[in-house]
């Protein structure tokens, strides 16, 4: 059977293209068009099937299996080609020196306990904490804890390994070949030099800062365009309230309140200087009793002393004068 | 100060590795979404497309306001969605007075817009308007045959681009082994004029013929529509070059001990280790060399005949 027209068949995609067909005149009705399309389509499909069924096939449960060739039409990739990982510092060193990797077993025979133990992880072979006795050497200083020293050394080793890993990842990142599950996240550097974690700014703080910035504009932030969802700035600066100019006759109630407030404040400030009534009363009583006693004694001793006694001065009046006038007024 | 972030769960790690760039890529996922205004036909088109490609397609049903693929700023949403769903082809449907029943089919490279084709849909006929024998219905996810008819696909720039995009959209996964019993669908695209493509989806009926190759018959099952090419945007050259790179293009590893000569052609060097003739094992041991014989001969040297058992005794 000879092929009448050459179709471009891409078997890998199960695709066929007939470049030589052309509609001499557009068919009048839609059905005609459809029929013609199906006819041509059948021819193309048959061409693909011809090639497909002639491929060497293997028998499978569901049917014959053929191995398709790779597609010939080039289509763009959806992601970039993965970049090869640069060798780590150890890898390049091992390559240079000719050190080969050795296959290690997961379990190792532990002489001490006589069992098979893991090489690393929980309950491992040569764990630092299992060592019961460390013999003292001549070079050891007295007072130095060898166990703590070992732990500290291990910590340093682990940290060094972490640093090396970070360096290797940074190198890979520079090339663009970071492994897919690893991300290098940048945490902000504090300017102060301390390693404190920078605090996250809250919504209210941001609002405050925005307000401060707004007031630095020429019109004090009054005509700034607002973003959707941004609230108007809170009233900034001192808010002063003035009493109404005219309110009734004499002292209005609001003014009264204002003055009362001021007075109360003053009183509370100087409360330690203001009279303590109970104390004054007891003082007076004590003095009176004293005087009565004296008088009694004086009467017993001589009657002339009574003239020497001054007329009873009510100490109340003197000391109260200062404070009580204010008190009365306040009431 | 840098910090290494690795996923704490194995599932997350596996997902990330699935989405990582691979040497040989398999199966592009498709994203179907719509704009602020869609017509009934457009909704039906998107639904049918979803059903045809079930398994490797993500359907967004909400309206998306700020997607304008052909404008410079209107692509950010698309790129974000492509990153989120890991889809590298998208079909965006919208309707307007100027462009009724509009579909924008686009591809992304590294989650950036690679190229776009805008087509209008006319004369759409959904699947349920076709009457056919239920036994012929193709299975979900089967590999389709794709056919292009018409010289327009070669001569007209826009149709060439559309052909490229349609192959990418319709072909499904690239597979190595195909089960011949499972071929049951075909997409036919015909270039009716310089800007109109007639697209239809058919089921294949394999009929017995004399040879191994069965006779193919197409039964239209829908959907079928006319695609009118409106606008298109080709990728810029540098991006195109980068996207078309394949693993095979990488420089071949140097083969050792092979050299080319202009006179003799390809020459290979073979290195043979030193032969230790004394220790060599001879393949066919000749009779005289075998040890037993030698030893036996030495023992029986005085005797001429080798001892032969007398059979009469045992009897």
Coordinates of C-alpha atoms in Angstrom, one line a residue:
Chain A
X1 CA 0.0 0.0 0.0
X2 CA 1.5 3.3 -1.0
X3 CA 0.9 6.4 1.0
X4 CA -0.9 9.0 -1.0
X5 CA -0.1 12.0 1.1
X6 CA 2.6 12.4 3.6
X7 CA 1.3 13.1 7.0
X8 CA 3.6 14.2 9.8
X9 CA 3.1 11.5 12.5
X10 CA 4.6 12.0 15.9
X11 CA 4.1 8.6 17.5
X12 CA 5.3 9.7 21.0
X13 CA 2.5 12.1 21.2
X14 CA 0.0 10.1 19.2
X15 CA -0.2 13.1 16.9
X16 CA -0.7 13.4 13.2
X17 CA -0.7 16.5 11.0
X18 CA -1.8 16.8 7.5
X19 CA -0.3 19.9 6.0
X20 CA -1.5 19.4 2.5
X21 CA -5.2 19.5 3.0
X22 CA -7.0 22.7 2.1
X23 CA -10.6 23.6 1.7
X24 CA -10.9 24.7 -1.9
X25 CA -14.2 26.2 -1.1
X26 CA -15.7 26.4 2.3
X27 CA -18.5 23.8 2.4
X28 CA -21.9 25.4 2.4
X29 CA -23.5 23.7 5.4
X30 CA -22.1 22.9 8.7
X31 CA -22.9 19.2 8.3
X32 CA -20.8 19.1 5.2
X33 CA -18.0 20.6 7.1
X34 CA -18.3 18.2 9.9
X35 CA -18.4 15.3 7.6
X36 CA -15.4 16.3 5.7
X37 CA -13.5 16.9 8.9
X38 CA -14.4 13.5 10.2
X39 CA -13.3 11.9 6.9
X40 CA -9.9 13.5 6.9
X41 CA -9.6 12.8 10.6
X42 CA -10.3 9.1 10.0
X43 CA -7.5 9.0 7.5
X44 CA -5.1 10.6 9.9
X45 CA -6.1 8.4 12.8
X46 CA -5.7 5.4 10.5
X47 CA -2.2 6.5 9.6
X48 CA -1.2 6.8 13.3
X49 CA -2.8 3.4 14.1
X50 CA -0.9 1.8 11.2
X51 CA 2.4 2.8 12.7
X52 CA 1.3 2.2 16.2
X53 CA 0.1 -1.4 15.8
X54 CA 3.1 -2.4 13.9
X55 CA 5.4 -1.6 16.8
X56 CA 6.8 -4.7 18.7
X57 CA 4.3 -5.5 21.4
X58 CA 4.5 -7.5 24.6
X59 CA 1.5 -9.4 26.0
X60 CA 0.0 -8.0 29.2
X61 CA -3.1 -8.9 31.3
X62 CA -5.3 -6.2 29.8
X63 CA -3.9 -6.3 26.3
X64 CA -0.9 -5.9 24.1
X65 CA 1.6 -3.4 25.4
X66 CA 3.8 -1.3 23.1
X67 CA 6.7 0.8 24.0
X68 CA 6.2 4.3 22.4
X69 CA 9.2 6.2 21.0
X70 CA 10.0 9.6 22.6
X71 CA 7.9 12.4 21.1
X72 CA 9.4 14.4 18.2
X73 CA 7.6 17.7 18.6
X74 CA 9.5 19.9 21.0
X75 CA 7.4 21.6 23.6
X76 CA 8.5 24.0 26.2
X77 CA 9.3 22.9 29.7
X78 CA 7.2 24.1 32.6
X79 CA 10.1 24.4 35.0
X80 CA 13.8 25.1 34.5
X81 CA 16.3 22.4 34.3
X82 CA 17.6 21.4 37.8
X83 CA 21.1 22.6 38.3
X84 CA 23.6 20.1 39.5
X85 CA 24.6 20.4 43.1
X86 CA 28.1 21.7 43.7
X87 CA 30.2 19.3 45.7
X88 CA 30.4 20.1 49.4
X89 CA 33.7 21.0 51.0
X90 CA 34.2 17.4 52.3
X91 CA 33.3 15.9 48.9
X92 CA 35.8 18.0 47.0
X93 CA 38.5 17.2 49.6
X94 CA 37.7 13.5 49.4
X95 CA 37.8 13.6 45.6
X96 CA 41.2 15.3 45.7
X97 CA 42.7 12.9 48.2
X98 CA 41.1 9.8 46.6
X99 CA 39.1 8.9 49.8
X100 CA 36.4 6.5 48.9
X101 CA 33.1 6.1 50.7
X102 CA 32.7 2.9 52.8
X103 CA 29.4 1.2 53.2
X104 CA 28.5 1.2 56.9
X105 CA 26.2 -1.1 58.7
X106 CA 23.2 0.1 60.6
X107 CA 24.0 -2.1 63.6
X108 CA 27.4 -2.6 65.2
X109 CA 28.5 -5.3 67.7
X110 CA 29.0 -3.8 71.1
X111 CA 31.6 -5.6 73.1
X112 CA 30.7 -4.1 76.4
X113 CA 27.1 -5.3 76.6
X114 CA 27.5 -8.1 74.1
X115 CA 24.6 -7.0 71.8
X116 CA 24.1 -5.5 68.5
X117 CA 23.6 -1.8 68.9
X118 CA 22.9 1.1 66.5
X119 CA 25.7 3.0 65.0
X120 CA 24.0 6.3 65.8
X121 CA 20.8 7.4 67.6
X122 CA 19.2 6.2 70.8
X123 CA 21.1 3.5 72.6
X124 CA 24.1 3.7 70.4
X125 CA 27.5 2.0 70.5
X126 CA 30.0 4.5 71.8
X127 CA 27.9 6.9 73.6
X128 CA 29.6 9.5 75.7
X129 CA 27.2 9.2 78.6
X130 CA 27.8 5.4 79.0
X131 CA 31.4 5.9 80.0
X132 CA 31.5 5.1 83.8
X133 CA 35.1 5.9 84.6
X134 CA 37.6 8.2 83.0
X135 CA 41.2 7.7 84.2
X136 CA 43.1 10.7 85.2
X137 CA 46.1 11.6 83.1
X138 CA 49.2 13.5 84.2
X139 CA 48.2 16.5 82.1
X140 CA 44.8 16.9 83.8
X141 CA 44.3 19.7 86.2
X142 CA 42.6 18.9 89.6
X143 CA 39.2 20.3 89.9
X144 CA 38.3 19.9 86.2
X145 CA 35.3 17.7 85.4
X146 CA 36.3 15.4 82.6
X147 CA 32.7 14.4 81.9
X148 CA 31.7 18.0 81.5
X149 CA 34.7 18.6 79.3
X150 CA 33.7 15.8 77.0
X151 CA 30.2 17.2 76.7
X152 CA 31.5 20.6 75.9
X153 CA 33.8 19.2 73.3
X154 CA 30.9 17.4 71.7
X155 CA 28.9 20.6 71.7
X156 CA 31.6 22.4 69.9
X157 CA 31.9 19.6 67.3
X158 CA 28.1 19.7 66.7
X159 CA 28.1 23.5 66.3
X160 CA 31.0 23.3 63.9
X161 CA 29.1 20.7 61.8
X162 CA 26.1 23.0 61.8
X163 CA 28.2 25.9 60.5
X164 CA 29.7 23.7 57.8
X165 CA 26.3 22.5 56.7
X166 CA 25.1 26.1 56.5
X167 CA 28.2 27.1 54.4
X168 CA 27.6 24.2 52.0
X169 CA 23.9 25.2 51.6
X170 CA 24.9 28.8 51.0
X171 CA 27.2 27.7 48.3
X172 CA 24.5 25.6 46.7
X173 CA 22.1 28.5 46.9
X174 CA 24.5 30.8 45.1
X175 CA 24.5 28.5 42.1
X176 CA 20.8 28.0 42.4
X177 CA 20.9 24.3 43.3
X178 CA 19.4 24.2 46.7
X179 CA 17.6 20.9 47.5
X180 CA 13.9 21.2 47.1
X181 CA 12.9 20.8 50.7
X182 CA 15.3 23.3 52.2
X183 CA 14.8 27.0 52.4
X184 CA 17.3 29.5 53.7
X185 CA 15.3 32.1 55.6
X186 CA 16.8 35.5 56.4
X187 CA 16.0 36.7 59.9
X188 CA 16.5 40.5 60.2
X189 CA 19.8 41.7 61.6
X190 CA 19.3 43.9 64.7
X191 CA 21.3 47.1 64.5
X192 CA 22.2 47.1 68.2
X193 CA 24.4 44.2 67.8
X194 CA 22.6 42.1 70.4
X195 CA 21.1 38.9 69.3
X196 CA 17.6 39.8 70.4
X197 CA 14.8 38.7 68.2
X198 CA 13.2 41.7 66.6
X199 CA 9.7 42.3 68.0
X200 CA 6.8 42.1 65.6
X201 CA 5.0 45.4 65.0
X202 CA 1.4 45.3 66.0
X203 CA -1.5 46.9 64.1
X204 CA -1.9 49.7 66.7
X205 CA 1.8 50.5 66.7
X206 CA 1.7 50.8 62.9
X207 CA -1.3 53.0 63.2
X208 CA 0.5 55.3 65.6
X209 CA 3.5 55.5 63.4
X210 CA 1.3 56.2 60.4
X211 CA -0.3 59.0 62.4
X212 CA 3.0 60.5 63.4
X213 CA 4.2 60.4 59.8
X214 CA 0.9 62.0 58.6
X215 CA 1.4 65.0 60.9
X216 CA 4.7 65.7 59.4
X217 CA 3.1 66.7 56.1
X218 CA 2.4 70.3 55.3
X219 CA -1.3 70.2 56.1
X220 CA -0.9 68.0 59.2
X221 CA -2.1 64.9 57.5
X222 CA -5.7 66.1 57.1
X223 CA -5.9 65.8 53.3
X224 CA -3.9 62.6 52.9
X225 CA -5.4 59.9 50.7
X226 CA -6.4 57.0 52.8
X227 CA -5.9 53.4 51.8
X228 CA -9.0 51.1 51.9
X229 CA -9.5 50.0 55.5
X230 CA -7.3 52.7 57.1
X231 CA -9.0 54.4 59.9
X232 CA -8.9 58.2 60.6
X233 CA -6.1 59.1 63.0
X234 CA -6.9 59.5 66.6
X235 CA -7.1 63.0 68.0
X236 CA -3.5 63.9 68.6
X237 CA -2.1 66.5 71.0
X238 CA -3.7 68.0 74.1
X239 CA -7.4 68.3 74.0
X240 CA -8.6 71.3 76.0
X241 CA -12.1 72.0 77.0
X242 CA -13.4 75.5 77.7
X243 CA -16.4 76.4 79.7
X244 CA -19.3 78.3 78.0
X245 CA -19.0 82.0 78.2
X246 CA -22.5 82.6 79.4
X247 CA -24.5 80.3 81.6
X248 CA -27.1 81.6 84.0
X249 CA -26.5 84.2 86.8
X250 CA -23.6 84.3 89.1
X251 CA -21.4 81.2 89.2
X252 CA -22.8 78.5 86.9
X253 CA -22.9 74.9 87.8
X254 CA -20.0 73.9 85.5
X255 CA -17.8 76.6 86.9
X256 CA -18.7 75.4 90.4
X257 CA -17.7 71.9 89.5
X258 CA -14.4 73.1 88.0
X259 CA -13.5 75.1 91.2
X260 CA -14.5 72.2 93.4
X261 CA -12.3 70.0 91.4
X262 CA -9.4 72.3 91.8
X263 CA -10.0 72.7 95.5
X264 CA -10.2 69.0 96.1
X265 CA -6.9 68.6 94.4
X266 CA -5.3 71.2 96.5
X267 CA -6.8 69.7 99.6
X268 CA -5.5 66.3 98.8
X269 CA -2.1 67.7 98.2
X270 CA -1.9 69.5 101.5
X271 CA -3.9 67.1 103.5
X272 CA -1.1 66.5 105.9
X273 CA -1.1 70.2 106.8
X274 CA -4.8 70.4 107.2
X275 CA -6.3 69.9 110.7
X276 CA -6.9 66.4 112.1
X277 CA -10.0 67.0 114.2
X278 CA -9.8 64.0 116.4
X279 CA -6.3 64.7 117.3
X280 CA -7.1 68.3 118.1
X281 CA -10.0 67.2 120.3
X282 CA -7.9 64.8 122.3
X283 CA -5.2 67.3 122.7
X284 CA -7.6 69.8 124.0
X285 CA -9.1 67.3 126.4
X286 CA -5.7 66.3 127.7
X287 CA -4.7 69.9 128.2
X288 CA -7.9 70.6 130.0
X289 CA -7.5 67.7 132.3
X290 CA -4.0 68.8 133.0
X291 CA -5.1 72.3 133.9
X292 CA -7.9 71.0 136.1
X293 CA -5.4 68.9 137.9
X294 CA -3.1 71.8 138.3
X295 CA -5.9 74.0 139.5
X296 CA -6.8 71.4 142.0
X297 CA -3.3 71.1 143.2
X298 CA -3.0 74.9 143.1
X299 CA -6.2 75.3 145.2
X300 CA -4.9 72.9 147.7
X301 CA -1.5 74.7 147.8
X302 CA -2.7 78.3 147.6
X303 CA -5.6 80.3 146.3
X304 CA -3.5 83.1 144.8
X305 CA -2.3 81.0 142.0
X306 CA -5.7 80.9 140.5
X307 CA -5.3 84.6 139.5
X308 CA -2.2 83.7 137.7
X309 CA -4.1 81.4 135.6
X310 CA -5.0 83.0 132.4
X311 CA -8.5 83.0 131.2
X312 CA -9.3 79.7 129.5
X313 CA -8.1 80.0 126.0
X314 CA -10.0 77.8 123.8
X315 CA -7.1 76.3 121.7
X316 CA -9.8 75.2 119.3
X317 CA -10.4 78.6 117.9
X318 CA -6.8 79.5 117.3
X319 CA -5.8 76.4 115.4
X320 CA -9.2 75.9 113.7
X321 CA -9.3 79.4 112.4
X322 CA -6.8 78.6 109.6
X323 CA -8.3 75.4 108.4
X324 CA -12.0 75.6 109.2
X325 CA -12.7 78.8 107.2
X326 CA -11.7 76.9 104.1
X327 CA -13.7 73.9 105.1
X328 CA -16.8 75.9 105.6
X329 CA -16.4 77.6 102.3
X330 CA -15.9 74.4 100.6
X331 CA -19.2 73.0 102.0
Chain B
X1 CA 21.7 35.8 59.9
X2 CA 20.4 32.9 57.9
X3 CA 18.3 30.0 59.2
X4 CA 17.7 26.6 57.5
X5 CA 14.1 25.8 57.2
X6 CA 13.2 22.2 56.5
X7 CA 9.7 20.7 56.7
X8 CA 8.8 18.9 59.9
X9 CA 6.5 16.4 58.2
X10 CA 7.4 13.8 55.7
X11 CA 4.3 14.5 53.7
X12 CA 5.3 18.1 53.2
X13 CA 8.7 17.0 52.1
X14 CA 7.3 14.6 49.5
X15 CA 5.0 17.3 48.1
X16 CA 7.9 19.7 47.8
X17 CA 9.9 17.1 46.0
X18 CA 7.0 16.4 43.6
X19 CA 6.9 20.1 42.7
X20 CA 10.7 20.5 42.3
X21 CA 12.1 20.9 38.8
X22 CA 12.9 17.6 37.3
X23 CA 15.3 16.5 34.5
X24 CA 12.5 14.8 32.5
X25 CA 9.1 16.4 33.0
X26 CA 5.8 14.5 33.2
X27 CA 2.3 15.7 32.8
X28 CA 1.5 19.4 32.9
X29 CA -1.4 20.3 35.2
X30 CA -4.1 22.7 33.8
X31 CA -5.9 25.5 35.6
X32 CA -9.4 26.5 34.6
X33 CA -10.6 29.8 35.8
X34 CA -13.0 32.6 34.9
X35 CA -13.2 36.4 34.9
X36 CA -15.9 38.7 36.2
X37 CA -18.4 38.0 33.4
X38 CA -19.0 34.6 31.9
X39 CA -21.7 33.4 29.6
X40 CA -23.6 30.1 29.6
X41 CA -21.6 28.7 26.7
X42 CA -18.4 29.6 28.4
X43 CA -19.3 27.9 31.6
X44 CA -20.3 24.8 29.7
X45 CA -17.0 24.9 27.8
X46 CA -15.0 25.0 31.0
X47 CA -17.0 22.3 32.6
X48 CA -16.5 20.0 29.6
X49 CA -12.8 20.7 29.5
X50 CA -12.6 19.8 33.1
X51 CA -14.4 16.5 32.5
X52 CA -12.1 15.7 29.5
X53 CA -9.0 16.2 31.5
X54 CA -10.1 15.0 34.9
X55 CA -7.2 14.0 37.1
X56 CA -4.7 16.6 36.0
X57 CA -6.9 19.8 36.1
X58 CA -7.8 22.3 38.8
X59 CA -11.0 24.2 38.4
X60 CA -11.5 27.6 40.1
X61 CA -15.2 28.6 40.1
X62 CA -15.0 32.1 41.6
X63 CA -14.9 35.3 39.7
X64 CA -11.5 36.8 39.4
X65 CA -11.5 40.6 38.9
X66 CA -8.0 41.7 38.3
X67 CA -6.8 39.2 35.7
X68 CA -6.0 40.7 32.4
X69 CA -3.6 38.3 30.6
X70 CA -2.6 40.6 27.8
X71 CA -1.8 43.6 30.0
X72 CA 1.5 44.0 31.8
X73 CA 0.1 44.3 35.3
X74 CA -2.8 41.9 35.0
X75 CA -0.7 38.7 35.0
X76 CA 0.3 38.7 38.7
X77 CA -2.8 36.8 39.9
X78 CA -2.3 34.2 37.2
X79 CA 1.3 33.7 38.2
X80 CA 0.4 33.4 41.8
X81 CA -2.3 30.8 41.1
X82 CA 0.2 28.9 38.9
X83 CA 2.6 28.8 41.8
X84 CA 0.0 27.8 44.3
X85 CA -1.5 24.9 42.3
X86 CA 1.6 24.0 40.4
X87 CA -0.1 24.3 37.1
X88 CA 1.8 25.3 34.0
X89 CA -1.1 25.6 31.5
X90 CA -4.2 27.8 32.3
X91 CA -7.4 28.5 30.5
X92 CA -9.1 31.7 31.4
X93 CA -12.6 32.3 30.3
X94 CA -14.4 35.7 30.1
X95 CA -17.1 37.5 28.1
X96 CA -17.3 41.1 27.1
X97 CA -19.1 43.0 24.4
X98 CA -16.0 43.3 22.3
X99 CA -14.9 39.7 22.9
X100 CA -17.8 37.4 23.5
X101 CA -17.1 33.9 24.8
X102 CA -13.4 34.5 25.1
X103 CA -10.9 31.9 26.1
X104 CA -7.3 32.7 26.8
X105 CA -5.0 29.6 26.8
X106 CA -1.6 30.3 28.3
X107 CA 1.5 28.5 29.4
X108 CA 3.9 29.3 32.2
X109 CA 7.6 28.7 32.5
X110 CA 8.9 28.8 36.0
X111 CA 5.6 30.3 37.1
X112 CA 6.0 33.3 34.8
X113 CA 3.8 33.8 31.8
X114 CA 5.5 32.1 28.8
X115 CA 3.0 32.6 26.0
X116 CA -0.8 33.3 25.4
X117 CA -3.4 32.6 22.7
X118 CA -6.8 34.2 22.8
X119 CA -9.6 32.3 21.0
X120 CA -13.3 32.9 20.7
X121 CA -15.8 30.1 21.0
X122 CA -18.6 29.7 18.5
X123 CA -21.1 27.0 17.7
X124 CA -20.5 25.1 20.9
X125 CA -22.2 21.7 21.2
X126 CA -21.9 20.0 24.6
X127 CA -21.4 16.3 25.1
X128 CA -25.0 15.5 26.0
X129 CA -26.3 16.8 22.7
X130 CA -24.6 14.0 20.8
X131 CA -26.3 10.6 20.7
X132 CA -24.0 7.7 20.6
X133 CA -23.6 4.1 21.8
X134 CA -22.7 4.1 25.4
X135 CA -20.2 1.3 25.0
X136 CA -18.0 3.5 22.9
X137 CA -17.6 6.1 25.6
X138 CA -13.9 6.6 26.2
X139 CA -12.4 6.0 29.6
X140 CA -11.3 8.9 31.8
X141 CA -7.6 9.6 31.5
X142 CA -6.9 7.5 28.4
X143 CA -4.2 8.8 26.0
X144 CA -5.8 10.5 23.1
X145 CA -4.9 10.7 19.4
X146 CA -4.5 14.3 18.3
X147 CA -5.0 15.2 14.6
X148 CA -4.5 18.5 12.8
X149 CA -5.8 19.0 9.3
X150 CA -5.1 22.0 7.1
X151 CA -2.3 23.9 5.6
X152 CA -3.2 26.9 7.8
X153 CA -1.5 25.2 10.7
X154 CA 1.7 25.5 8.9
X155 CA 1.4 28.8 7.1
X156 CA -0.5 31.1 9.4
X157 CA 1.6 32.3 12.4
X158 CA -1.3 32.3 14.9
X159 CA -2.6 28.9 13.9
X160 CA 0.9 27.5 14.2
X161 CA 1.0 28.9 17.8
X162 CA -2.4 27.6 18.5
X163 CA -1.4 24.1 17.3
X164 CA 1.5 24.1 19.6
X165 CA -0.6 25.1 22.6
X166 CA -3.4 22.6 21.7
X167 CA -0.9 19.8 21.6
X168 CA 0.4 20.7 25.0
X169 CA -3.1 21.0 26.4
X170 CA -4.6 17.9 24.9
X171 CA -1.9 15.3 24.9
X172 CA -1.9 14.3 28.6
X173 CA 1.1 12.6 30.1
X174 CA 4.1 11.5 28.2
X175 CA 4.2 7.7 28.6
X176 CA 6.6 5.0 27.5
X177 CA 4.3 2.0 27.4
X178 CA 0.8 2.1 25.9
X179 CA -1.8 -0.5 26.1
X180 CA -3.3 -0.9 22.7
X181 CA -6.7 -2.0 24.0
X182 CA -6.9 1.4 25.7
X183 CA -6.9 3.7 22.7
X184 CA -10.4 5.1 22.5
X185 CA -10.4 8.8 21.9
X186 CA -9.3 11.3 19.3
X187 CA -9.3 15.1 19.1
X188 CA -9.7 16.5 15.6
X189 CA -8.7 20.1 14.8
X190 CA -9.3 21.4 11.3
X191 CA -8.2 24.7 10.0
X192 CA -11.3 25.8 8.2
X193 CA -9.9 29.2 7.3
X194 CA -7.0 31.4 8.2
X195 CA -8.5 32.2 11.6
X196 CA -11.1 29.6 12.3
X197 CA -10.4 26.1 13.7
X198 CA -13.0 23.5 14.0
X199 CA -12.4 21.4 17.0
X200 CA -14.2 18.1 18.0
X201 CA -13.7 15.2 20.2
X202 CA -14.4 11.7 18.9
X203 CA -14.4 8.1 20.2
X204 CA -12.6 5.5 18.3
X205 CA -14.2 2.3 17.1
X206 CA -11.7 -0.4 16.2
X207 CA -13.0 -2.7 13.5
X208 CA -11.6 -6.0 12.4
X209 CA -9.6 -5.9 9.3
X210 CA -7.4 -8.5 7.6
X211 CA -4.2 -7.3 9.1
X212 CA -3.0 -6.6 12.7
X213 CA -3.9 -3.0 12.2
X214 CA -7.6 -2.6 12.9
X215 CA -9.8 -0.2 10.8
X216 CA -10.5 3.0 12.7
X217 CA -13.8 4.6 12.8
X218 CA -14.6 8.0 14.4
X219 CA -17.8 8.6 16.2
X220 CA -18.4 12.1 17.3
X221 CA -19.2 12.4 21.0
X222 CA -18.5 16.0 21.6
X223 CA -17.8 18.6 22.7
X224 CA -17.4 20.4 19.4
X225 CA -16.8 24.1 18.9
X226 CA -15.3 26.6 16.5
X227 CA -12.3 28.4 17.7
X228 CA -11.6 31.8 16.3
X229 CA -8.1 33.1 16.9
X230 CA -8.1 36.7 18.2
X231 CA -4.8 37.7 19.7
X232 CA -1.7 35.9 20.7
X233 CA 1.6 36.6 22.3
X234 CA 4.7 34.6 21.5
X235 CA 7.4 34.1 24.0
X236 CA 10.5 36.3 23.7
X237 CA 13.5 34.5 22.2
X238 CA 15.7 34.2 25.2
X239 CA 12.8 32.7 27.3
X240 CA 12.0 30.4 24.5
X241 CA 15.6 29.2 24.2
X242 CA 15.7 28.5 27.9
X243 CA 12.4 26.7 28.0
X244 CA 13.2 24.5 25.1
X245 CA 16.4 23.2 26.7
X246 CA 16.2 19.4 27.4
X247 CA 18.3 17.1 29.3
X248 CA 19.8 15.6 26.2
X249 CA 21.3 19.0 25.2
X250 CA 23.7 18.7 28.1
X251 CA 27.3 18.1 27.1
X252 CA 28.0 14.4 26.7
X253 CA 30.3 12.7 29.1
X254 CA 33.7 12.1 27.7
X255 CA 34.1 8.5 26.8
X256 CA 37.6 7.2 27.8
X257 CA 40.0 5.4 25.6
X258 CA 38.2 6.4 22.4
X259 CA 39.8 8.6 19.9
X260 CA 39.0 9.6 16.3
X261 CA 41.5 9.5 13.5
X262 CA 41.0 11.0 10.1
X263 CA 42.5 8.0 8.3
X264 CA 41.3 5.1 10.4
X265 CA 38.1 6.6 11.9
X266 CA 37.2 5.6 15.4
X267 CA 40.0 4.1 17.4
X268 CA 39.7 2.4 20.8
X269 CA 42.5 1.5 23.2
X270 CA 42.3 -1.7 25.2
X271 CA 44.6 -2.3 28.1
X272 CA 45.4 -5.9 28.9
X273 CA 47.0 -6.8 32.2
X274 CA 50.3 -8.9 32.3
X275 CA 49.7 -12.6 31.7
X276 CA 51.3 -15.0 34.1
X277 CA 51.7 -18.0 32.0
X278 CA 52.7 -20.4 34.8
X279 CA 49.5 -19.7 36.8
X280 CA 47.1 -19.7 33.9
X281 CA 44.3 -22.2 33.9
X282 CA 44.2 -24.1 30.6
X283 CA 40.7 -24.5 29.4
X284 CA 40.9 -27.9 27.8
X285 CA 43.0 -30.2 30.0
X286 CA 44.6 -32.7 27.7
X287 CA 44.6 -36.3 28.9
X288 CA 48.2 -36.5 29.8
X289 CA 48.1 -33.4 32.0
X290 CA 45.5 -34.6 34.3
X291 CA 46.8 -35.3 37.8
X292 CA 45.2 -38.6 38.5
X293 CA 46.6 -40.1 35.4
X294 CA 50.1 -38.9 36.1
X295 CA 50.0 -40.1 39.7
X296 CA 48.5 -43.4 38.7
X297 CA 51.2 -43.9 36.1
X298 CA 54.0 -43.2 38.6
X299 CA 52.6 -45.8 41.0
X300 CA 52.1 -48.4 38.5
X301 CA 55.3 -47.8 36.7
X302 CA 56.7 -51.2 37.3
X303 CA 53.4 -52.8 36.3
X304 CA 52.6 -52.6 32.7
X305 CA 48.8 -53.0 32.9
X306 CA 46.7 -50.8 35.0
X307 CA 44.7 -52.9 37.4
X308 CA 41.4 -53.9 36.1
X309 CA 38.8 -55.4 38.3
X310 CA 37.9 -59.0 37.6
X311 CA 34.2 -59.2 37.1
X312 CA 34.0 -62.9 37.5
X313 CA 34.6 -62.6 41.2
X314 CA 31.6 -60.5 42.0
X315 CA 29.3 -62.7 40.1

